[in-house]
Amino acid sequence: MMTIRSILLLLLLTGVRAAAISPANGYVSKIEVFRNPVYPLDVVDKLEEATMPKVDEWMAKKITAGKNNKCTLETAAVRREWFALHCHFRGIIRSDMKYRSDMSETMRQEYVAAINCLLKKPPKADKSRFPGAMSRYEDFVAFHMTHAMQLHDNMHLFGAHKYYVWLFEKALREECGYTGYQPYMNYDRYAQDPWNSPLLNGNASSIGGNGVLDPAYKGVPQPGRTPNIIASGGGGGCVKAGPFSDMVVNLGPTAMSTGAKIPRNPRSDGTGANPRCLRRDVNRNAAMGATADRAYRLLTKHNDMDSFYNELLGTPPPKNDPYPWGIHTAGHYIAAVDPGGDAMTSPGDPLFYFHHTSLDRLWWIWQMQDPEKRLYSIPFVNMNMTMPMKRAVDPHNITVDMEWLGPPIKLLETHDQLGGNGGLFCYVYV
Ligand SMILES: *[C@@H]1O[C@H](CO)[C@@H](O)[C@H](O)[C@H]1NC(C)=O
Ligand SMILES: *[C@@H]1O[C@H](CO)[C@@H](O)[C@H](O)[C@H]1NC(C)=O
Ligand SMILES: *[C@@H]1O[C@H](CO)[C@@H](O)[C@H](O)[C@H]1NC(C)=O
């Protein structure tokens, strides 16, 4: 008898377009899923698949209530894993990227080209405030570096980043002709060997390789954890291979930089022009803190937002764990150093967007286990410190203001990717 996977593989090779069938209950997804046979589904992928019937049921209710803002699962954009774009399907060419599947390498290169395009477009940020923001790409870095405290507080970490990444994706599509959506990285696929991963191996369809060895770079200190450093993975210097090896980084470093001997910025807050190379330390020690078993535990162990949030941040630090970082930290330092390893300028390394899209995916899977209860939940605690139980501001009244990046929206609008923001948010993950 054929297994579900072999059926899907067959469909994939013969080019027949079919809806994915969830093995558990025969549920037929409205999202067409073509899987990359190189990587079997991990526990998180399977949980995500098993969640689709709940998403469908919840959407049906919203549609009945007229609250879906025209978003449906049939029309939703699909954000995919980087390497999932690699699948070859013979014979099908569709104008809609969602089904266009013979692009493989080309699709990933299209993404890289779109980033290069943003790197060449003039910035919109105020020149006197950000003389170092030299491109549309760095517009986003400039925003992040001056709003990092707000973006990372307990109310904004999820929602404001969702909006931020969505605006970046919109810029790639509308200003640079990208026809896909922002990819995420399934950390687990690359955790054992990130250097040779399709994302960071430095070939033409990666997002560039490791930095050259810089013995002065020791790693990222993790005070309060054991071990108390994400030890260097053997890079730290300039990226010399693949896309972005010629990238010019201008903003930063700031006081939060974890790089070694990075040239100083002419402005003390890092907003001046400081042209230099992209430096990376592609780091297995970090990546191993974001494996699928950890993500699965994160998604299934926590019924309340506070404990979900704290485990994501690795607070309190796990004991007897060689990689006790929490997935948020682990993901950030998979390619740390400069500007990626500086909490202020981290979006200066394109890997940032893969990481925050992955966190967005995990948040969504967690929300969708019980959408009625979880969609709008916001953590009360922050970094292991209990906040006053009465919030100073009602979350309903909070507006996320992205200044020159996009129009302000209500925080709670950012919580719903299937109809939020007046229906402009309408996407799923596969
Ligand atoms: C880059 O590496 C990936 C993973 O090994 C491989 O599948 C792909 O074909 C390579 N692409 C190029 C352009 O060399
Ligand atoms: C962090 O939380 C743990 C468990 O709730 C607690 O034991 C520890 O004292 C807390 N640390 C701080 C600094 O509040
Ligand atoms: C939230 O906004 C509403 C309407 O603008 C207002 O009545 C209420 O007092 C505000 N709540 C807080 C806590 O600011």
PDB file of N, CA, C and O in Angstrom, residues 128-176:
ATOM      1  N   SER A 128      18.420  63.654   8.432  1.00  0.00           N
ATOM      2  CA  SER A 128      19.189  64.232   9.535  1.00  0.00           C
ATOM      3  C   SER A 128      19.153  63.319  10.755  1.00  0.00           C
ATOM      4  O   SER A 128      20.107  63.259  11.531  1.00  0.00           O
ATOM      5  N   ARG A 129      18.067  62.580  10.883  1.00  0.00           N
ATOM      6  CA  ARG A 129      17.976  61.651  12.011  1.00  0.00           C
ATOM      7  C   ARG A 129      18.800  60.390  11.738  1.00  0.00           C
ATOM      8  O   ARG A 129      19.380  59.799  12.648  1.00  0.00           O
ATOM      9  N   PHE A 130      18.819  59.960  10.471  1.00  0.00           N
ATOM     10  CA  PHE A 130      19.525  58.723  10.104  1.00  0.00           C
ATOM     11  C   PHE A 130      20.431  58.936   8.901  1.00  0.00           C
ATOM     12  O   PHE A 130      20.196  58.370   7.823  1.00  0.00           O
ATOM     13  N   PRO A 131      21.482  59.729   9.062  1.00  0.00           N
ATOM     14  CA  PRO A 131      22.363  59.939   7.915  1.00  0.00           C
ATOM     15  C   PRO A 131      22.985  58.630   7.418  1.00  0.00           C
ATOM     16  O   PRO A 131      23.398  58.534   6.268  1.00  0.00           O
ATOM     17  N   GLY A 132      23.012  57.594   8.270  1.00  0.00           N
ATOM     18  CA  GLY A 132      23.630  56.323   7.876  1.00  0.00           C
ATOM     19  C   GLY A 132      22.685  55.373   7.171  1.00  0.00           C
ATOM     20  O   GLY A 132      23.117  54.325   6.697  1.00  0.00           O
ATOM     21  N   ALA A 133      21.395  55.709   7.105  1.00  0.00           N
ATOM     22  CA  ALA A 133      20.469  54.820   6.390  1.00  0.00           C
ATOM     23  C   ALA A 133      20.584  55.133   4.908  1.00  0.00           C
ATOM     24  O   ALA A 133      20.116  56.162   4.436  1.00  0.00           O
ATOM     25  N   MET A 134      21.266  54.279   4.166  1.00  0.00           N
ATOM     26  CA  MET A 134      21.598  54.587   2.778  1.00  0.00           C
ATOM     27  C   MET A 134      20.648  53.949   1.769  1.00  0.00           C
ATOM     28  O   MET A 134      20.792  54.162   0.575  1.00  0.00           O
ATOM     29  N   SER A 135      19.699  53.131   2.230  1.00  0.00           N
ATOM     30  CA  SER A 135      18.835  52.415   1.283  1.00  0.00           C
ATOM     31  C   SER A 135      17.477  52.131   1.906  1.00  0.00           C
ATOM     32  O   SER A 135      17.287  52.286   3.122  1.00  0.00           O
ATOM     33  N   ARG A 136      16.545  51.688   1.083  1.00  0.00           N
ATOM     34  CA  ARG A 136      15.241  51.252   1.580  1.00  0.00           C
ATOM     35  C   ARG A 136      15.433  50.086   2.542  1.00  0.00           C
ATOM     36  O   ARG A 136      14.700  49.943   3.514  1.00  0.00           O
ATOM     37  N   TYR A 137      16.389  49.239   2.226  1.00  0.00           N
ATOM     38  CA  TYR A 137      16.659  48.121   3.133  1.00  0.00           C
ATOM     39  C   TYR A 137      17.014  48.652   4.524  1.00  0.00           C
ATOM     40  O   TYR A 137      16.496  48.199   5.538  1.00  0.00           O
ATOM     41  N   GLU A 138      17.883  49.668   4.543  1.00  0.00           N
ATOM     42  CA  GLU A 138      18.325  50.189   5.845  1.00  0.00           C
ATOM     43  C   GLU A 138      17.270  51.068   6.529  1.00  0.00           C
ATOM     44  O   GLU A 138      17.381  51.328   7.723  1.00  0.00           O
ATOM     45  N   ASP A 139      16.247  51.477   5.794  1.00  0.00           N
ATOM     46  CA  ASP A 139      15.099  52.109   6.438  1.00  0.00           C
ATOM     47  C   ASP A 139      14.558  51.240   7.567  1.00  0.00           C
ATOM     48  O   ASP A 139      14.173  51.724   8.627  1.00  0.00           O
ATOM     49  N   PHE A 140      14.489  49.942   7.279  1.00  0.00           N
ATOM     50  CA  PHE A 140      13.939  49.005   8.269  1.00  0.00           C
ATOM     51  C   PHE A 140      14.894  48.843   9.450  1.00  0.00           C
ATOM     52  O   PHE A 140      14.465  48.736  10.589  1.00  0.00           O
ATOM     53  N   VAL A 141      16.189  48.842   9.157  1.00  0.00           N
ATOM     54  CA  VAL A 141      17.191  48.726  10.222  1.00  0.00           C
ATOM     55  C   VAL A 141      17.114  49.975  11.115  1.00  0.00           C
ATOM     56  O   VAL A 141      17.135  49.888  12.345  1.00  0.00           O
ATOM     57  N   ALA A 142      16.991  51.131  10.466  1.00  0.00           N
ATOM     58  CA  ALA A 142      16.930  52.400  11.210  1.00  0.00           C
ATOM     59  C   ALA A 142      15.733  52.409  12.149  1.00  0.00           C
ATOM     60  O   ALA A 142      15.838  52.833  13.308  1.00  0.00           O
ATOM     61  N   PHE A 143      14.605  51.896  11.672  1.00  0.00           N
ATOM     62  CA  PHE A 143      13.423  51.856  12.544  1.00  0.00           C
ATOM     63  C   PHE A 143      13.681  50.929  13.725  1.00  0.00           C
ATOM     64  O   PHE A 143      13.437  51.273  14.885  1.00  0.00           O
ATOM     65  N   HIS A 144      14.162  49.752  13.433  1.00  0.00           N
ATOM     66  CA  HIS A 144      14.382  48.756  14.492  1.00  0.00           C
ATOM     67  C   HIS A 144      15.366  49.275  15.539  1.00  0.00           C
ATOM     68  O   HIS A 144      15.163  49.120  16.735  1.00  0.00           O
ATOM     69  N   MET A 145      16.424  49.915  15.085  1.00  0.00           N
ATOM     70  CA  MET A 145      17.471  50.307  16.045  1.00  0.00           C
ATOM     71  C   MET A 145      17.013  51.421  16.974  1.00  0.00           C
ATOM     72  O   MET A 145      17.538  51.559  18.070  1.00  0.00           O
ATOM     73  N   THR A 146      16.039  52.192  16.543  1.00  0.00           N
ATOM     74  CA  THR A 146      15.595  53.276  17.418  1.00  0.00           C
ATOM     75  C   THR A 146      14.285  52.943  18.138  1.00  0.00           C
ATOM     76  O   THR A 146      13.824  53.728  18.950  1.00  0.00           O
ATOM     77  N   HIS A 147      13.696  51.786  17.844  1.00  0.00           N
ATOM     78  CA  HIS A 147      12.460  51.398  18.516  1.00  0.00           C
ATOM     79  C   HIS A 147      12.615  50.038  19.182  1.00  0.00           C
ATOM     80  O   HIS A 147      11.622  49.389  19.510  1.00  0.00           O
ATOM     81  N   ALA A 148      13.859  49.612  19.365  1.00  0.00           N
ATOM     82  CA  ALA A 148      14.081  48.250  19.842  1.00  0.00           C
ATOM     83  C   ALA A 148      13.463  48.013  21.216  1.00  0.00           C
ATOM     84  O   ALA A 148      12.932  46.939  21.482  1.00  0.00           O
ATOM     85  N   MET A 149      13.503  49.001  22.087  1.00  0.00           N
ATOM     86  CA  MET A 149      12.961  48.790  23.431  1.00  0.00           C
ATOM     87  C   MET A 149      11.463  48.499  23.344  1.00  0.00           C
ATOM     88  O   MET A 149      10.955  47.582  23.963  1.00  0.00           O
ATOM     89  N   GLN A 150      10.774  49.290  22.524  1.00  0.00           N
ATOM     90  CA  GLN A 150       9.339  49.079  22.385  1.00  0.00           C
ATOM     91  C   GLN A 150       9.032  47.778  21.630  1.00  0.00           C
ATOM     92  O   GLN A 150       8.188  46.997  22.045  1.00  0.00           O
ATOM     93  N   LEU A 151       9.778  47.536  20.570  1.00  0.00           N
ATOM     94  CA  LEU A 151       9.513  46.339  19.768  1.00  0.00           C
ATOM     95  C   LEU A 151       9.686  45.053  20.575  1.00  0.00           C
ATOM     96  O   LEU A 151       9.133  44.027  20.223  1.00  0.00           O
ATOM     97  N   HIS A 152      10.478  45.123  21.620  1.00  0.00           N
ATOM     98  CA  HIS A 152      10.772  43.900  22.368  1.00  0.00           C
ATOM     99  C   HIS A 152      10.109  43.842  23.724  1.00  0.00           C
ATOM    100  O   HIS A 152      10.397  42.955  24.501  1.00  0.00           O
ATOM    101  N   ASP A 153       9.212  44.785  24.031  1.00  0.00           N
ATOM    102  CA  ASP A 153       8.536  44.631  25.313  1.00  0.00           C
ATOM    103  C   ASP A 153       7.462  43.550  25.168  1.00  0.00           C
ATOM    104  O   ASP A 153       7.201  43.037  24.077  1.00  0.00           O
ATOM    105  N   ASN A 154       6.885  43.196  26.301  1.00  0.00           N
ATOM    106  CA  ASN A 154       5.987  42.036  26.280  1.00  0.00           C
ATOM    107  C   ASN A 154       4.778  42.214  25.360  1.00  0.00           C
ATOM    108  O   ASN A 154       4.274  41.265  24.787  1.00  0.00           O
ATOM    109  N   MET A 155       4.309  43.451  25.199  1.00  0.00           N
ATOM    110  CA  MET A 155       3.114  43.633  24.376  1.00  0.00           C
ATOM    111  C   MET A 155       3.436  43.591  22.883  1.00  0.00           C
ATOM    112  O   MET A 155       2.607  43.196  22.074  1.00  0.00           O
ATOM    113  N   HIS A 156       4.641  44.024  22.536  1.00  0.00           N
ATOM    114  CA  HIS A 156       4.931  44.215  21.116  1.00  0.00           C
ATOM    115  C   HIS A 156       5.722  43.093  20.455  1.00  0.00           C
ATOM    116  O   HIS A 156       5.793  43.044  19.241  1.00  0.00           O
ATOM    117  N   LEU A 157       6.362  42.250  21.247  1.00  0.00           N
ATOM    118  CA  LEU A 157       7.296  41.301  20.631  1.00  0.00           C
ATOM    119  C   LEU A 157       6.652  40.536  19.467  1.00  0.00           C
ATOM    120  O   LEU A 157       7.203  40.478  18.370  1.00  0.00           O
ATOM    121  N   PHE A 158       5.481  40.015  19.683  1.00  0.00           N
ATOM    122  CA  PHE A 158       4.843  39.221  18.620  1.00  0.00           C
ATOM    123  C   PHE A 158       4.193  40.105  17.559  1.00  0.00           C
ATOM    124  O   PHE A 158       4.483  39.992  16.383  1.00  0.00           O
ATOM    125  N   GLY A 159       3.272  40.954  18.015  1.00  0.00           N
ATOM    126  CA  GLY A 159       2.437  41.690  17.067  1.00  0.00           C
ATOM    127  C   GLY A 159       3.201  42.716  16.248  1.00  0.00           C
ATOM    128  O   GLY A 159       3.033  42.813  15.028  1.00  0.00           O
ATOM    129  N   ALA A 160       4.045  43.497  16.912  1.00  0.00           N
ATOM    130  CA  ALA A 160       4.751  44.542  16.169  1.00  0.00           C
ATOM    131  C   ALA A 160       5.737  43.924  15.184  1.00  0.00           C
ATOM    132  O   ALA A 160       5.928  44.433  14.082  1.00  0.00           O
ATOM    133  N   HIS A 161       6.354  42.807  15.562  1.00  0.00           N
ATOM    134  CA  HIS A 161       7.258  42.149  14.618  1.00  0.00           C
ATOM    135  C   HIS A 161       6.489  41.538  13.448  1.00  0.00           C
ATOM    136  O   HIS A 161       6.987  41.477  12.331  1.00  0.00           O
ATOM    137  N   LYS A 162       5.277  41.081  13.730  1.00  0.00           N
ATOM    138  CA  LYS A 162       4.473  40.542  12.622  1.00  0.00           C
ATOM    139  C   LYS A 162       4.231  41.636  11.573  1.00  0.00           C
ATOM    140  O   LYS A 162       4.412  41.432  10.375  1.00  0.00           O
ATOM    141  N   TYR A 163       3.877  42.802  12.078  1.00  0.00           N
ATOM    142  CA  TYR A 163       3.595  43.915  11.171  1.00  0.00           C
ATOM    143  C   TYR A 163       4.872  44.374  10.450  1.00  0.00           C
ATOM    144  O   TYR A 163       4.882  44.630   9.240  1.00  0.00           O
ATOM    145  N   TYR A 164       5.946  44.423  11.197  1.00  0.00           N
ATOM    146  CA  TYR A 164       7.243  44.853  10.659  1.00  0.00           C
ATOM    147  C   TYR A 164       7.686  43.932   9.498  1.00  0.00           C
ATOM    148  O   TYR A 164       8.051  44.399   8.415  1.00  0.00           O
ATOM    149  N   VAL A 165       7.621  42.624   9.729  1.00  0.00           N
ATOM    150  CA  VAL A 165       8.026  41.679   8.680  1.00  0.00           C
ATOM    151  C   VAL A 165       7.067  41.779   7.484  1.00  0.00           C
ATOM    152  O   VAL A 165       7.488  41.727   6.328  1.00  0.00           O
ATOM    153  N   TRP A 166       5.801  41.972   7.777  1.00  0.00           N
ATOM    154  CA  TRP A 166       4.805  42.088   6.698  1.00  0.00           C
ATOM    155  C   TRP A 166       5.101  43.318   5.832  1.00  0.00           C
ATOM    156  O   TRP A 166       5.001  43.265   4.606  1.00  0.00           O
ATOM    157  N   LEU A 167       5.498  44.412   6.478  1.00  0.00           N
ATOM    158  CA  LEU A 167       5.833  45.627   5.703  1.00  0.00           C
ATOM    159  C   LEU A 167       7.081  45.403   4.851  1.00  0.00           C
ATOM    160  O   LEU A 167       7.187  45.899   3.732  1.00  0.00           O
ATOM    161  N   PHE A 168       8.018  44.644   5.395  1.00  0.00           N
ATOM    162  CA  PHE A 168       9.235  44.323   4.645  1.00  0.00           C
ATOM    163  C   PHE A 168       8.879  43.468   3.422  1.00  0.00           C
ATOM    164  O   PHE A 168       9.330  43.742   2.296  1.00  0.00           O
ATOM    165  N   GLU A 169       8.048  42.478   3.647  1.00  0.00           N
ATOM    166  CA  GLU A 169       7.586  41.610   2.547  1.00  0.00           C
ATOM    167  C   GLU A 169       6.864  42.438   1.479  1.00  0.00           C
ATOM    168  O   GLU A 169       7.061  42.251   0.264  1.00  0.00           O
ATOM    169  N   LYS A 170       6.067  43.379   1.952  1.00  0.00           N
ATOM    170  CA  LYS A 170       5.313  44.252   1.035  1.00  0.00           C
ATOM    171  C   LYS A 170       6.281  45.096   0.193  1.00  0.00           C
ATOM    172  O   LYS A 170       6.091  45.268  -1.015  1.00  0.00           O
ATOM    173  N   ALA A 171       7.330  45.594   0.829  1.00  0.00           N
ATOM    174  CA  ALA A 171       8.324  46.385   0.094  1.00  0.00           C
ATOM    175  C   ALA A 171       9.022  45.521  -0.955  1.00  0.00           C
ATOM    176  O   ALA A 171       9.240  45.951  -2.091  1.00  0.00           O
ATOM    177  N   LEU A 172       9.357  44.287  -0.587  1.00  0.00           N
ATOM    178  CA  LEU A 172       9.997  43.385  -1.559  1.00  0.00           C
ATOM    179  C   LEU A 172       9.090  43.172  -2.762  1.00  0.00           C
ATOM    180  O   LEU A 172       9.535  43.181  -3.910  1.00  0.00           O
ATOM    181  N   ARG A 173       7.814  43.002  -2.487  1.00  0.00           N
ATOM    182  CA  ARG A 173       6.869  42.704  -3.570  1.00  0.00           C
ATOM    183  C   ARG A 173       6.532  43.945  -4.395  1.00  0.00           C
ATOM    184  O   ARG A 173       6.560  43.918  -5.609  1.00  0.00           O
ATOM    185  N   GLU A 174       6.211  45.018  -3.696  1.00  0.00           N
ATOM    186  CA  GLU A 174       5.678  46.184  -4.419  1.00  0.00           C
ATOM    187  C   GLU A 174       6.762  47.102  -4.976  1.00  0.00           C
ATOM    188  O   GLU A 174       6.557  47.765  -5.977  1.00  0.00           O
ATOM    189  N   GLU A 175       7.903  47.142  -4.302  1.00  0.00           N
ATOM    190  CA  GLU A 175       8.947  48.042  -4.769  1.00  0.00           C
ATOM    191  C   GLU A 175      10.019  47.318  -5.567  1.00  0.00           C
ATOM    192  O   GLU A 175      10.792  47.938  -6.281  1.00  0.00           O
ATOM    193  N   CYS A 176      10.076  45.999  -5.418  1.00  0.00           N
ATOM    194  CA  CYS A 176      11.147  45.269  -6.084  1.00  0.00           C
ATOM    195  C   CYS A 176      10.668  44.078  -6.898  1.00  0.00           C
ATOM    196  O   CYS A 176      11.469  43.234  -7.320  1.00  0.00           O
TER     197      CYS A 176
END
